[in-house]
Amino acid sequence: QVQLVESGGGLVQPGGSLRLSCEASGFSLDEYTIGWFRQAPGKEREGISCIRTEDGVTYYANSVKGRFTMSRDNAKNTVSLQMNNLRPEDTAVYYCAASARLIAYEYVLASFVYDYWGQGTQVTVSS
């Protein structure tokens, strides 16, 4: 059974940092493209980062580039998202997702290409 479980969310002040983790079970993360998404209230789900299995390249949305870093630990079958210099607009529920498909690079942050999703973890950036 494929399962993704996120952890690490919480409340942080602007300028602070959080590290999210996503633990996979039922499959090997290194065989899938893994993405991080977020959804704020009243807004569409936004793809913010992924590691594309076809080339091993990590992609970032412009909204988080230079502040967020995604990494993968194959031994632990987990991916992480280090979030620095957090802003109030980063407040959202954060999800990790996995895809076994071959994904063209222009679609790597599109939610429709991902088949498996975690339950999400809340990140709130507020003073």
Tab-separated table of C-alpha atoms in Angstrom:
chain	number	residue	atom	x	y	z
A	1	GLN	CA	0.000	0.000	0.000
A	2	VAL	CA	1.458	3.325	-1.087
A	3	GLN	CA	1.451	5.860	1.693
A	4	LEU	CA	2.988	9.295	2.235
A	5	VAL	CA	3.057	10.930	5.650
A	6	GLU	CA	4.128	14.530	6.166
A	7	SER	CA	5.392	15.979	9.411
A	8	GLY	CA	7.152	19.060	10.722
A	9	GLY	CA	4.561	21.744	10.256
A	10	GLY	CA	3.759	24.338	12.882
A	11	LEU	CA	3.648	27.998	13.810
A	12	VAL	CA	6.687	30.145	13.074
A	13	GLN	CA	7.400	33.846	13.069
A	14	PRO	CA	8.219	35.688	9.836
A	15	GLY	CA	11.852	35.181	8.949
A	16	GLY	CA	11.955	31.859	10.757
A	17	SER	CA	12.574	28.346	9.477
A	18	LEU	CA	10.839	24.985	9.422
A	19	ARG	CA	11.807	21.609	8.060
A	20	LEU	CA	9.089	19.385	6.664
A	21	SER	CA	9.531	15.667	6.147
A	22	CYS	CA	7.639	13.194	4.020
A	23	GLU	CA	8.047	9.508	4.775
A	24	ALA	CA	7.049	6.992	2.140
A	25	SER	CA	5.956	3.422	2.600
A	26	GLY	CA	4.944	0.785	0.090
A	27	PHE	CA	7.333	2.021	-2.581
A	28	SER	CA	10.838	3.401	-3.065
A	29	LEU	CA	10.982	7.172	-3.325
A	30	ASP	CA	13.979	7.103	-5.665
A	31	GLU	CA	11.841	5.440	-8.342
A	32	TYR	CA	9.245	8.219	-8.306
A	33	THR	CA	9.117	11.910	-8.971
A	34	ILE	CA	8.341	13.498	-5.618
A	35	GLY	CA	6.781	16.900	-5.283
A	36	TRP	CA	5.873	19.357	-2.556
A	37	PHE	CA	2.666	21.334	-2.913
A	38	ARG	CA	0.827	23.804	-0.756
A	39	GLN	CA	-2.689	25.141	-0.563
A	40	ALA	CA	-3.722	28.278	1.245
A	41	PRO	CA	-7.369	28.939	2.162
A	42	GLY	CA	-9.334	30.064	-0.861
A	43	LYS	CA	-6.435	29.446	-3.231
A	44	GLU	CA	-5.535	26.740	-5.706
A	45	ARG	CA	-2.978	24.095	-4.860
A	46	GLU	CA	0.497	25.308	-5.842
A	47	GLY	CA	3.432	23.131	-6.787
A	48	ILE	CA	6.541	24.493	-5.106
A	49	SER	CA	9.274	21.903	-5.501
A	50	CYS	CA	10.008	18.472	-6.886
A	51	ILE	CA	12.788	16.028	-7.605
A	52	ARG	CA	12.224	14.623	-11.063
A	53	THR	CA	13.186	10.984	-11.325
A	54	GLU	CA	14.076	11.203	-15.028
A	55	ASP	CA	17.041	13.483	-14.463
A	56	GLY	CA	17.418	13.825	-10.704
A	57	VAL	CA	17.036	17.579	-11.016
A	58	THR	CA	15.291	19.556	-8.304
A	59	TYR	CA	12.805	22.152	-9.507
A	60	TYR	CA	11.440	25.116	-7.554
A	61	ALA	CA	8.623	27.556	-8.065
A	62	ASN	CA	9.715	31.173	-8.280
A	63	SER	CA	7.768	31.908	-5.106
A	64	VAL	CA	10.152	29.768	-3.010
A	65	LYS	CA	13.380	29.721	-5.030
A	66	GLY	CA	16.344	30.713	-2.902
A	67	ARG	CA	14.448	30.154	0.364
A	68	PHE	CA	13.346	26.509	0.225
A	69	THR	CA	15.551	23.471	-0.343
A	70	MET	CA	14.253	20.011	-1.157
A	71	SER	CA	16.299	16.896	-0.507
A	72	ARG	CA	15.886	13.145	-0.571
A	73	ASP	CA	17.283	10.470	1.746
A	74	ASN	CA	16.995	7.174	-0.088
A	75	ALA	CA	18.189	5.152	2.914
A	76	LYS	CA	15.330	6.505	5.036
A	77	ASN	CA	12.894	6.653	2.112
A	78	THR	CA	12.047	10.222	2.995
A	79	VAL	CA	12.136	13.629	1.375
A	80	SER	CA	12.526	16.893	3.226
A	81	LEU	CA	11.748	20.514	2.558
A	82	GLN	CA	13.906	23.018	4.411
A	83	MET	CA	12.061	26.325	4.505
A	84	ASN	CA	14.000	29.449	5.451
A	85	ASN	CA	13.103	33.116	5.636
A	86	LEU	CA	9.430	32.243	5.900
A	87	ARG	CA	6.824	34.858	5.057
A	88	PRO	CA	3.162	35.184	6.052
A	89	GLU	CA	2.217	34.317	2.462
A	90	ASP	CA	3.842	30.911	2.951
A	91	THR	CA	1.011	29.989	5.309
A	92	ALA	CA	-0.728	26.939	3.867
A	93	VAL	CA	-1.259	23.222	4.184
A	94	TYR	CA	1.803	21.515	2.702
A	95	TYR	CA	1.531	18.196	0.903
A	96	CYS	CA	4.008	15.788	-0.573
A	97	ALA	CA	3.051	13.762	-3.616
A	98	ALA	CA	4.530	11.020	-5.765
A	99	SER	CA	4.273	10.156	-9.421
A	100	ALA	CA	5.438	7.056	-11.277
A	101	ARG	CA	4.805	8.642	-14.663
A	102	LEU	CA	7.329	10.044	-17.071
A	103	ILE	CA	6.815	13.771	-16.656
A	104	ALA	CA	7.879	16.440	-19.108
A	105	TYR	CA	9.827	19.081	-17.227
A	106	GLU	CA	7.206	21.752	-17.953
A	107	TYR	CA	4.655	19.769	-15.934
A	108	VAL	CA	6.771	18.773	-12.941
A	109	LEU	CA	4.928	21.172	-10.614
A	110	ALA	CA	1.461	20.391	-11.967
A	111	SER	CA	-0.707	18.553	-9.461
A	112	PHE	CA	-2.519	16.487	-12.091
A	113	VAL	CA	0.571	14.378	-12.856
A	114	TYR	CA	0.867	13.130	-9.277
A	115	ASP	CA	-0.955	9.983	-8.240
A	116	TYR	CA	-0.255	9.620	-4.530
A	117	TRP	CA	-0.708	12.279	-1.869
A	118	GLY	CA	-0.071	12.662	1.809
A	119	GLN	CA	-2.599	14.069	4.240
A	120	GLY	CA	-0.842	17.408	4.567
A	121	THR	CA	0.745	19.392	7.384
A	122	GLN	CA	-0.181	22.934	8.386
A	123	VAL	CA	2.411	25.693	8.244
A	124	THR	CA	1.457	29.037	9.747
A	125	VAL	CA	3.754	32.044	9.512
A	126	SER	CA	2.619	34.773	11.846
A	127	SER	CA	3.924	37.132	14.492
